[in-house]
Coordinates of C-alpha atoms in Angstrom, one line a residue:
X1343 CA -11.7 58.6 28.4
X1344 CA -10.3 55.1 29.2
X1345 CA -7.3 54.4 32.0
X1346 CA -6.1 52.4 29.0
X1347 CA -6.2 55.8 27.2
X1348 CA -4.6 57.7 29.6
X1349 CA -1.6 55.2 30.2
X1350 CA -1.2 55.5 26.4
X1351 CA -1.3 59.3 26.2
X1352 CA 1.3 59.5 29.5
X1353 CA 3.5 57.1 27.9
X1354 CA 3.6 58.9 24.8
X1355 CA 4.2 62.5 26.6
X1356 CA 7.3 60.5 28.1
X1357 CA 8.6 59.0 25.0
X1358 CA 7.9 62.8 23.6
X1359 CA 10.1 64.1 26.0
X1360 CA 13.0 61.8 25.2
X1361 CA 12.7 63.0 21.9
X1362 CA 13.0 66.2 22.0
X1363 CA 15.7 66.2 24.7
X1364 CA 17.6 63.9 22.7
X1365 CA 17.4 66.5 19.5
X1366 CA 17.5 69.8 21.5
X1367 CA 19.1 71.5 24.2
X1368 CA 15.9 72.1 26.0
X1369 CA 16.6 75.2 28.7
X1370 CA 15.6 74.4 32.4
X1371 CA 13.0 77.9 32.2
X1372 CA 11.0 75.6 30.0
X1373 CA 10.9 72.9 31.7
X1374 CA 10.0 74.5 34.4
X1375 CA 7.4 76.2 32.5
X1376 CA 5.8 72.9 31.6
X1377 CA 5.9 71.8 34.8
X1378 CA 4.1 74.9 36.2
X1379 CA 1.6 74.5 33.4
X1380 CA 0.8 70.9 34.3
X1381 CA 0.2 71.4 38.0
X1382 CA -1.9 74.5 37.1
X1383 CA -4.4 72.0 35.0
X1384 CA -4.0 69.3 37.2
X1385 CA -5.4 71.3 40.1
X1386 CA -7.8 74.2 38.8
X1387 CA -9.5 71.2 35.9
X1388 CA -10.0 68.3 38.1
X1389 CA -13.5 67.4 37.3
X1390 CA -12.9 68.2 33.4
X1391 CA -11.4 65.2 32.9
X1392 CA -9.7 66.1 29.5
X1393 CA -8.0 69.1 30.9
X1394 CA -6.7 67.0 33.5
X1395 CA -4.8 64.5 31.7
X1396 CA -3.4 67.4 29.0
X1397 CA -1.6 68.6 32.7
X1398 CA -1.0 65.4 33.7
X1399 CA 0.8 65.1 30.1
X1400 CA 2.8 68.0 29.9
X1401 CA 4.6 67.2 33.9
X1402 CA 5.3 64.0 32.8
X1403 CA 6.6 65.6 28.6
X1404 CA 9.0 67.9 31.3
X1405 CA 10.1 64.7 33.3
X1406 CA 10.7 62.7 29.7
X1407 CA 12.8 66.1 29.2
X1408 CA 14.8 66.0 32.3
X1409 CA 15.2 62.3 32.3
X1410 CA 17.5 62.8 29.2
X1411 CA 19.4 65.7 30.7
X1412 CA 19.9 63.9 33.9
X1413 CA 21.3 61.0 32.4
X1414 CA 23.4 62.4 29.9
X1415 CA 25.2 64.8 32.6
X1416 CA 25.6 61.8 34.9
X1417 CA 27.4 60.0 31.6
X1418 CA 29.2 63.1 30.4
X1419 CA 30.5 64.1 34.3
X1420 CA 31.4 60.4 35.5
X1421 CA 34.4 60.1 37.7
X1422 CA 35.7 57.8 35.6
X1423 CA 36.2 60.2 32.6
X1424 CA 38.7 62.1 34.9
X1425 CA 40.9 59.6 34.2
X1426 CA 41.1 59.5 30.0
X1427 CA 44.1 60.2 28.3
X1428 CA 45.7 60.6 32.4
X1429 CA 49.4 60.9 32.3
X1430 CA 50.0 57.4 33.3
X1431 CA 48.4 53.8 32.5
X1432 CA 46.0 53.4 35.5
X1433 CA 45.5 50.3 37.1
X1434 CA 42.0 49.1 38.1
X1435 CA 39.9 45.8 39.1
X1436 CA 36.7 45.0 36.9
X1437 CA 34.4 42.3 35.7
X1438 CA 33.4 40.8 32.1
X1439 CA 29.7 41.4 32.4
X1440 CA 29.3 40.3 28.8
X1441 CA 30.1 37.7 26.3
X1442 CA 33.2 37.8 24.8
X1443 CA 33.2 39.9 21.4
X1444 CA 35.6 37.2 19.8
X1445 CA 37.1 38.7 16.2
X1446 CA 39.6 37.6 13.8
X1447 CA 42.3 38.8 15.4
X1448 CA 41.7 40.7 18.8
X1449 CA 38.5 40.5 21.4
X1450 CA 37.0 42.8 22.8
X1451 CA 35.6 43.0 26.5
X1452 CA 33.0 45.0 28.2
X1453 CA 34.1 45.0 31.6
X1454 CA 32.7 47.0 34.8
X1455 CA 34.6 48.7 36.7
X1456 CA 34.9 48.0 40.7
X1457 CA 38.1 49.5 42.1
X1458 CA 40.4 52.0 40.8
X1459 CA 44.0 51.1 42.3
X1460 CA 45.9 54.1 42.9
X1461 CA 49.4 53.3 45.2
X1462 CA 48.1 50.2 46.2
X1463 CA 45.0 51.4 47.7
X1464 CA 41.5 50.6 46.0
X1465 CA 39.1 53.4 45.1
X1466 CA 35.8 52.3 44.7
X1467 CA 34.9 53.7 40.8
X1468 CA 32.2 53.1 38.7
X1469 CA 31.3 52.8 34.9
X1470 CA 31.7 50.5 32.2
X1471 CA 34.4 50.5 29.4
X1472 CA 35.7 48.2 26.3
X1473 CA 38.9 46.4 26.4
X1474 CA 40.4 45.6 23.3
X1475 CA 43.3 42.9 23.6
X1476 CA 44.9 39.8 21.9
X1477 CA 42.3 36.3 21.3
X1478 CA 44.7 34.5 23.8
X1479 CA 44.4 33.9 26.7
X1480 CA 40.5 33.4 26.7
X1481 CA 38.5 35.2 28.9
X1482 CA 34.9 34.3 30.2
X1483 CA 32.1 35.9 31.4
X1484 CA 32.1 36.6 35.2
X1485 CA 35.8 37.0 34.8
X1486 CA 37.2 39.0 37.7
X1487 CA 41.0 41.5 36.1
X1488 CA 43.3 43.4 37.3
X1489 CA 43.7 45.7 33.8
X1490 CA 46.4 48.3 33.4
X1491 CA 46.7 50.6 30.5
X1492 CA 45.5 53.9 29.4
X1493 CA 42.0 54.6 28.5
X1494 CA 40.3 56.7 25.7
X1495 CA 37.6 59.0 24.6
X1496 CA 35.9 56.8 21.8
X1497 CA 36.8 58.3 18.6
X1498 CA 34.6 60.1 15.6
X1499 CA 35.3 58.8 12.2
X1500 CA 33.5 61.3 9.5
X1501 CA 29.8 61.1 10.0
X1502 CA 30.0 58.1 12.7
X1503 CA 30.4 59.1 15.9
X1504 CA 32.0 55.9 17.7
X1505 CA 31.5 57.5 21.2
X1506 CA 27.9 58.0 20.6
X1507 CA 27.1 54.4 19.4
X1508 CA 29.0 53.3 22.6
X1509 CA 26.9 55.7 24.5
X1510 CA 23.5 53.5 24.3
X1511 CA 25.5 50.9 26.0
X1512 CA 26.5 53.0 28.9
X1513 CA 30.5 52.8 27.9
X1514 CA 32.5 55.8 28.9
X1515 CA 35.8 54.9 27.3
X1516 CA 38.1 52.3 25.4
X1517 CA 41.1 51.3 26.3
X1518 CA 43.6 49.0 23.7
X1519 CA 45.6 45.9 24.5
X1520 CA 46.3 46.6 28.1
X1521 CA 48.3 44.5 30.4
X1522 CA 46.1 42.1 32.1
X1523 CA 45.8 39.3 35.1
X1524 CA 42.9 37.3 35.7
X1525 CA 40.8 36.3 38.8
X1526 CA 38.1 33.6 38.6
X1527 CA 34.4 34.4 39.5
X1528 CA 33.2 33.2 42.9
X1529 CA 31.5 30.1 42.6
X1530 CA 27.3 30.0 43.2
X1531 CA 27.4 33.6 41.7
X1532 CA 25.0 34.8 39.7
X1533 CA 27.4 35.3 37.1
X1534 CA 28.8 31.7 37.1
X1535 CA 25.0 30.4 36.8
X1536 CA 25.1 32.7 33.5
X1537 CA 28.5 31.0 32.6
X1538 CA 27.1 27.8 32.4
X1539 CA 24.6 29.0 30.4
X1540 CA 27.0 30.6 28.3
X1541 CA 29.3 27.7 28.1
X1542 CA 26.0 25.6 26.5
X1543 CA 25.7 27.9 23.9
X1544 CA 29.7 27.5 23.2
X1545 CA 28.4 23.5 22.6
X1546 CA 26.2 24.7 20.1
X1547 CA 28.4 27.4 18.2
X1548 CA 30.9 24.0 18.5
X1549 CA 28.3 21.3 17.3
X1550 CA 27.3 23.9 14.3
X1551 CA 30.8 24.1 13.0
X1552 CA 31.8 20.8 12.9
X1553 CA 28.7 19.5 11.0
X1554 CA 28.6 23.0 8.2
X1555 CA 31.4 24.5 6.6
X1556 CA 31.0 28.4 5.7
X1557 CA 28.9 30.4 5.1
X1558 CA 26.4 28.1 6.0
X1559 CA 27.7 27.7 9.3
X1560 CA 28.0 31.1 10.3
X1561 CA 25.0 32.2 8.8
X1562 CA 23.2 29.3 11.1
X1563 CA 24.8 30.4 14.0
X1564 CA 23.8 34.3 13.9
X1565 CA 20.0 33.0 13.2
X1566 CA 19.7 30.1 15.9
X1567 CA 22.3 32.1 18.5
X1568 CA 22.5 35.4 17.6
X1569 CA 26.3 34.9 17.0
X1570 CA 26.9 36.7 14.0
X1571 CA 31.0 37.3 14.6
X1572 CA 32.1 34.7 12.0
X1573 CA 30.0 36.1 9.1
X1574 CA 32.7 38.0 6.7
X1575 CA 32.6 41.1 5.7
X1576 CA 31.8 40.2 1.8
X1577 CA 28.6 38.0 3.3
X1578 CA 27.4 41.1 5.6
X1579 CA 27.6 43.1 2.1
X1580 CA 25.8 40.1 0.0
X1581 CA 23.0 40.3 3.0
X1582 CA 22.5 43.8 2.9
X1583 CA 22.9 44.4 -0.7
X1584 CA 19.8 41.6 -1.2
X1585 CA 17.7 42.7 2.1
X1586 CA 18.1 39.9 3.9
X1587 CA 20.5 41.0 6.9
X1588 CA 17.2 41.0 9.0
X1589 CA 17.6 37.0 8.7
X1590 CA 21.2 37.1 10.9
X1591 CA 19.7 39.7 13.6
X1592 CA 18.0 37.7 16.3
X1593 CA 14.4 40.1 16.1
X1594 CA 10.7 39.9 17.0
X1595 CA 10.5 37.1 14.0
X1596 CA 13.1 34.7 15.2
X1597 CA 10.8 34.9 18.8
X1598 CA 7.7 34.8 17.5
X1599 CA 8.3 31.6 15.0
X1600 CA 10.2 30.1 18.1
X1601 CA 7.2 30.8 20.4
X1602 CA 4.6 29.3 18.0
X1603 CA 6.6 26.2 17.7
X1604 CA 7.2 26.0 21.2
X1605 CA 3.5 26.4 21.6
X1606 CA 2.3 23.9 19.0
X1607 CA 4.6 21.0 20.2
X1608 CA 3.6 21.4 23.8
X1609 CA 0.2 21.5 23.3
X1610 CA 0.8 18.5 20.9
X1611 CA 2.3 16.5 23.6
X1612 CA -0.4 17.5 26.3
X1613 CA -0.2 20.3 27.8
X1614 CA -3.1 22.9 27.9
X1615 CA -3.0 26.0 26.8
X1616 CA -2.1 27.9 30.1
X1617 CA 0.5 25.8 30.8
X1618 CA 2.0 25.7 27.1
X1619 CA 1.9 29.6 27.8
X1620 CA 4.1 30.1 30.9
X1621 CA 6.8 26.7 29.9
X1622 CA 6.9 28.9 26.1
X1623 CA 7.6 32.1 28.4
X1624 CA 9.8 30.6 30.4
X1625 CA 11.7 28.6 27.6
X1626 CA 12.3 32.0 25.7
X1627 CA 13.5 33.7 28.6
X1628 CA 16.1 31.1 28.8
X1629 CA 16.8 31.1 25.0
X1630 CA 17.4 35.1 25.5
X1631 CA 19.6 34.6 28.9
X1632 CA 21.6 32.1 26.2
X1633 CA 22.2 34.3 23.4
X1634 CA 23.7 36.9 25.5
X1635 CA 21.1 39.6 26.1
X1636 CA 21.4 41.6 23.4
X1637 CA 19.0 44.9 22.9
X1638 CA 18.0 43.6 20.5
X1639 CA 16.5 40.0 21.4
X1640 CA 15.2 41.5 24.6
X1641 CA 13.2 43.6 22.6
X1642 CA 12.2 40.9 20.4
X1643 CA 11.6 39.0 23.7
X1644 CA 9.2 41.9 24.6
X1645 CA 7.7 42.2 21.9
X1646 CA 7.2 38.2 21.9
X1647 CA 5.7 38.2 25.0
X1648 CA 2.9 41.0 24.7
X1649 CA 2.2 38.3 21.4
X1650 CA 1.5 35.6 23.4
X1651 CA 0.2 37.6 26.2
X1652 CA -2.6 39.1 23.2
X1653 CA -3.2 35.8 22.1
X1654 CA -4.0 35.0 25.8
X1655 CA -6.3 37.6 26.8
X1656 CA -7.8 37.6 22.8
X1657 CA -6.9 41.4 22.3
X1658 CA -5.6 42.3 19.0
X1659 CA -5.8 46.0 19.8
X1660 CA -3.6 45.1 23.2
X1661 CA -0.4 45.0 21.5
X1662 CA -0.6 48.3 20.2
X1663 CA -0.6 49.9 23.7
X1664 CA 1.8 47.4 25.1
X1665 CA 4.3 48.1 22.4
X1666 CA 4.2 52.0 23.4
X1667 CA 4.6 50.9 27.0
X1668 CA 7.0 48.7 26.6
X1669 CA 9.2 51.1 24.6
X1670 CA 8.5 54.1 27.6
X1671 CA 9.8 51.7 29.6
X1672 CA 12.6 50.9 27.8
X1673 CA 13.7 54.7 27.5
X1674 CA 13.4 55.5 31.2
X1675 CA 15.7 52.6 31.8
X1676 CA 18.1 54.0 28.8
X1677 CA 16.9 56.9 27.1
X1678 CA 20.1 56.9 24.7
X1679 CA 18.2 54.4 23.2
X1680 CA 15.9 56.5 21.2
X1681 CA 18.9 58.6 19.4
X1682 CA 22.1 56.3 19.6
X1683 CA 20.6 52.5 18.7
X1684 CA 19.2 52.2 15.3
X1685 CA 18.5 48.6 16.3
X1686 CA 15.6 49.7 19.0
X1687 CA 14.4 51.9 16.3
X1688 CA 14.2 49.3 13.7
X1689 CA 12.8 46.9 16.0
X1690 CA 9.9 49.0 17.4
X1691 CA 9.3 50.4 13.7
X1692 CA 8.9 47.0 12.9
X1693 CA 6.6 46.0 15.4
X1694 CA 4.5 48.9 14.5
X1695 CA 4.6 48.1 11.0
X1696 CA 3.2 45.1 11.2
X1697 CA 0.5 45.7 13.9
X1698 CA -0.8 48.5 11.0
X1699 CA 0.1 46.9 8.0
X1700 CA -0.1 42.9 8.5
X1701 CA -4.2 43.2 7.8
X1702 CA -4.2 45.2 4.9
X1703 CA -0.7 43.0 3.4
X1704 CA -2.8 39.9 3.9
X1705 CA -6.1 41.1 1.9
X1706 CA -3.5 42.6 -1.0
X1707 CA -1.7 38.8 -0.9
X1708 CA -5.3 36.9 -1.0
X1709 CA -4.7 35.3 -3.8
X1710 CA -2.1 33.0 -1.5
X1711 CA -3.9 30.0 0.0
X1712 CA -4.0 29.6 3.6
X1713 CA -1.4 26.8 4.6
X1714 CA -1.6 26.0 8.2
X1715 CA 2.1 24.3 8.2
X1716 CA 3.7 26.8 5.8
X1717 CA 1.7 29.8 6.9
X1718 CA 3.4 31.8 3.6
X1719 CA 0.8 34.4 3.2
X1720 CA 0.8 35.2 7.4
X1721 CA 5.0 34.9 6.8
X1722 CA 5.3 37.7 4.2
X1723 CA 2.6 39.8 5.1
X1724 CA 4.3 40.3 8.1
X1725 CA 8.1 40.6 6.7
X1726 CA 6.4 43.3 4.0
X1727 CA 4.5 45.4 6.9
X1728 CA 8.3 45.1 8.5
X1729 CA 10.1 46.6 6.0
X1730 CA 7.8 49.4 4.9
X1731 CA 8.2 51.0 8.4
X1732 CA 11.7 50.8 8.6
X1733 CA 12.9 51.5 4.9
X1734 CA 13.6 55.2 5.3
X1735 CA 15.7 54.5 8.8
X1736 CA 17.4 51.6 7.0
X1737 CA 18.6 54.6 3.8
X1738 CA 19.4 56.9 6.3
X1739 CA 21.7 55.0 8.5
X1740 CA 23.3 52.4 5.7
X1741 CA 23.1 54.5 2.2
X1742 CA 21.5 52.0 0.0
X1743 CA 18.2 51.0 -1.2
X1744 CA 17.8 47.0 -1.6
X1745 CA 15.6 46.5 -5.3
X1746 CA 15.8 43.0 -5.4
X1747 CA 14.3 43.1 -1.5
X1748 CA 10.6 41.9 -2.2
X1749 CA 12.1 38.7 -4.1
X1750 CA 14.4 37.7 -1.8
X1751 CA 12.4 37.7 1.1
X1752 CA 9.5 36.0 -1.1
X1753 CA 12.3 33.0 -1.6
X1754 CA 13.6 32.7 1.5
X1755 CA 11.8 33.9 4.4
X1756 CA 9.1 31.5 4.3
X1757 CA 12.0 28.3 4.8
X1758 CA 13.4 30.4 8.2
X1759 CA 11.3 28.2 10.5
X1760 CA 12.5 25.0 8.8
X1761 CA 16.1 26.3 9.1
X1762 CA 15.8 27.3 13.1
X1763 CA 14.2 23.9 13.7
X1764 CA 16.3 21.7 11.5
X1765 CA 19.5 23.8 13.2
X1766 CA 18.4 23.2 16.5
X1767 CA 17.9 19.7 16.4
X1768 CA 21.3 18.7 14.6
X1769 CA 23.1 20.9 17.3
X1770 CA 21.4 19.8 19.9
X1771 CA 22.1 16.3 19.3
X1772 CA 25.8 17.2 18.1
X1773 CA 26.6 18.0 21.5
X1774 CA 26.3 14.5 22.6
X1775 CA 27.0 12.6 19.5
X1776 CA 28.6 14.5 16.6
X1777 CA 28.1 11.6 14.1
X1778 CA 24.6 11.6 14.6
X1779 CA 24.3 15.5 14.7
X1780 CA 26.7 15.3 11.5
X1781 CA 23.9 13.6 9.9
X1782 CA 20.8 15.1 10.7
X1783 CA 22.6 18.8 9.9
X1784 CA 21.4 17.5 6.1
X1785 CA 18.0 19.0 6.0
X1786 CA 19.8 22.4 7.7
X1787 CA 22.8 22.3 5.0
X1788 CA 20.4 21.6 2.2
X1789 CA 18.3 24.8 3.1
X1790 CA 21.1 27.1 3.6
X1791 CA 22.5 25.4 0.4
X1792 CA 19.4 27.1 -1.0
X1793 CA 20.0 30.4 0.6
X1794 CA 23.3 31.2 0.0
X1795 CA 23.2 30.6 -4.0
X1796 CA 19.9 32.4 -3.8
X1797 CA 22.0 35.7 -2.5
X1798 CA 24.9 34.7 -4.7
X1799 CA 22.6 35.2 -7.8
X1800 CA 20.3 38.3 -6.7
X1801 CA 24.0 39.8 -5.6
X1802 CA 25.5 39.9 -8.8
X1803 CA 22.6 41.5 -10.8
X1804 CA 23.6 45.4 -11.7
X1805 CA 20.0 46.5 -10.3
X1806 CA 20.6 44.7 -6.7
X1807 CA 21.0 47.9 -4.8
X1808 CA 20.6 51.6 -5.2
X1809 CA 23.0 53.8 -3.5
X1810 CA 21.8 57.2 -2.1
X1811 CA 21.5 59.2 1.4
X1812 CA 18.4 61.2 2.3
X1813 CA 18.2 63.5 5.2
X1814 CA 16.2 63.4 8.2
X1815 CA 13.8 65.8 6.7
X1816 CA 12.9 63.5 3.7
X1817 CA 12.8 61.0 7.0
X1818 CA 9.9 62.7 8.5
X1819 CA 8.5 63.5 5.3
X1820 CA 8.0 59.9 4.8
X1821 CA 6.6 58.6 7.9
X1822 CA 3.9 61.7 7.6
X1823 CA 3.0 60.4 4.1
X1824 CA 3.2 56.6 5.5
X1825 CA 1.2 57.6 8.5
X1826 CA -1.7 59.3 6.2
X1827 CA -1.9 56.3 3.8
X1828 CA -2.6 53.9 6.7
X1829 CA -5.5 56.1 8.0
X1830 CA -7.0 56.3 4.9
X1831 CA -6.8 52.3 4.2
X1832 CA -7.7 51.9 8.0
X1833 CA -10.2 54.6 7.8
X1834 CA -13.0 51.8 8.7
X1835 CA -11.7 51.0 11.6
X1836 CA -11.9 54.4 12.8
X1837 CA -8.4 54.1 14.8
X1838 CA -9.0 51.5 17.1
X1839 CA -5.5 51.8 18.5
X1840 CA -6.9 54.9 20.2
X1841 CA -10.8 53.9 20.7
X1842 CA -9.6 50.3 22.9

């Protein structure tokens, strides 16, 4: 058995832990138990190596266990929660540690917590909540308030629970349209480097709107910055309803187009391969620091790096580990993660799906030729291996079922590099001269021109989109009948994911 092996097995107990913890109210006897168990193999099977490392599994299935528990007491028995629904608006000092969530008519802020003010005197507190108050005045990240108002258990509406979804972001309450006074970040601080980074990507959101009108504007800005706040309501519906809302979600797609490009001009203009590699890596990094650090572009950052990082080395078989690592590591950082954000879900479904289905989508789409600029087979066999993976998640959380899916994504998908690059480079050069930026946002206008009466068309047919729930049962069901159809198309390759 192979250290490789053995990482993947441990990560795997972990990640199994999280699971169940997250499903079950596991009692501490049993935990214990395991624990006893493991340390019982561990010591009386050290030279049979198998028996070792099932021991070795089953402490660290126990820690995966506990590392739930722990962190959901911690979030459930918070100082901070003493004070929801307190007879009295309380008055404390925090910090915007996020980007504005600018809306139609409010904002909302995700602010931690420093001092809780109580006659005068500051308590040190802890914990992160949302602050929902008018657009004006502005606020900015690294903004230092004084906030007073009452704060809230997030509510439950039907099936959703509000609290829960808030949960995977480590908020403990809400609090609406407080009174508030601001204080301006200390200069040199880490936060005002981010602000200026921020404030860049402001210049591009600006640039964008004054060259495109909507949608095409806001459909432009959630794909090039992740900014997806001015798409309407009846646009998030057209995108769903035509299985392209993947397009408007920064994900591993968006990084790994940008990282190809990034490594085919610099190699172009003469740098080598190694140092292509770190300036992409570094460039990316950036790009994620820009569009605000959302779960899911860090993922997709992740998930871009072990690509280039395979590419490097010349593993295929390496991302398949890496992707279980990187998502054990992931959980032990957050394990809310694995129950309360559908986006890590998608994205590491996603991943999977296309590290088992990519080869077996490009022999079934042979009949494409190879294009080294367009790269349309490479493009849809790895959208296709996407979706299959994440299909039943996507009915069980949303309620529909996309028919026109497969066409869409044939008709559009393959121009998303054009529109990233063409978007880029009229908003880049908006920023400095918006005449100029005005007329190079043609090519970009033109191909959203495309996309929009594309999803206009496929909208309106009375097939679009099939509306049904499934339970989690039909869920599992899936993913076991999924999971056997790879290993019998894969069957030659006699699991290399577990052989490396």
């Amino acid at each position: 058995m192979t250290p490789s092996k053995i990482v993947l097995y441990l990560c795997l107990s972990f990640i199994g832990g999280i699971f169940i913890s997250s499903l079950l109210v596991v009692p501490k006897l049993i935990i214990g138990e395991l624990f006893v168990l493991g340390v019982f193999y561990s010591l009386f099977f050290l030279k049979q190596r198998p028996i070792l490392v099932f021991g070795i599994c089953l402490i660290i299935l126990a820690f995966g266990i506990l590392r739930y528990q722990i962190t959901l007491n911690n979030f459930e028995n918070a100082e901070l929660r003493n004070f929801i629904d307190f007879s009295k608006p309380i008055k404390i000092l925090a910090e915007v540690i996020k980007e504005p969530d600018v809306r139609e008519n409010n904002i909302n802020l995700t602010v931690r917590i420093e001092e809780l003010l109580i006659n005068k005197i500051g308590i040190p507190m802890e914990g992160k909540i949302l602050v929902t108050t008018s657009r004006y005045p502005e606020y900015q990240y690294g903004d230092r308030l004084k906030i007073i108002g009452s704060l809230k258990d997030p509510p439950i509406f039907g099936d959703f629970s509000y609290k829960d979804y808030l949960r995977k972001d480590g908020i403990l309450a809400i609090m609406f349209y407080p009174e508030i006074s601001q204080k301006p970040a200390e200069s040199g601080s880490p936060s005002a480097f981010y602000g200026r980074i921020l404030s860049f990507k402001n210049k591009l959101r600006e640039a964008v709107n004054q060259s495109l009108s909507p949608p095409q504007s806001s459909i432009l800005a959630a794909v090039i910055l992740g900014d997806k706040r001015n798409i309407s309501e009846e646009w998030k519906d057209k995108l769903n309803r035509t299985g392209l809302r993947h397009l408007t979600a920064v994900s591993g797609m968006h990084i790994v187009i940008l990282t190809s490009i990034l490594m085919s001009f610099l190699i172009a203009i003469g740098f080598w391969r190694g140092q292509a590699f770190y300036l992409t890596v570094g460039f990316i990094f950036l790009y994620i620091l820009m569009i605000g650090f959302q779960p899911s572009a860090v993922r997709a950052a992740i998930m871009a790096g072990l690509f280039l990082s395979a590419q490097k080395v010349g593993r295929v078989s390496y991302s398949q580990r890496a992707v279980i690592f990187a998502g054990a590591l992931m959980l032990a950082q957050n394990p809310f993660l694995l129950k309360n954000d559908v986006g890590f879900q998608l994205s590491f479904l996603a991943v999977m799906g296309i590290i088992y289905l990519f080869s077996i989508f490009q022999r079934w789409l042979k009949f494409i030729p190879q294009d080294k600029y367009l790269n349309l087979k490479n493009i849809l066999s790895m959208t296709f291996s996407a979706q299959v993976f994440t299909l039943p998640i996507l009915i069980y959380n949303f309620g529909y079922l996309s028919l026109v899916s497969p066409l869409t994504n044939i008709l559009i998908v393959p121009l998303l590099p054009f529109i990233m690059v063409s978007g880029f480079i009229f908003s880049l050069v908006g920023i400095f001269w918006q005449f100029l930026g005005w007329l190079l946002s043609f090519p970009a206008w033109l191909l959203l021109t495309y996309l929009t009466k594309i999803i206009d068309w496929f909208y309106c047919l009375p097939f679009a989109s099939l509306e049904f729930k499934i339970s989690w049962q039909w869920v599992l069901i899936f993913y076991l009948i999924l999971g056997y159809f790879v290993w019998r198309l894969k069957e030659k390759e006699r699991w290399k994911f577990l052989d490396f």
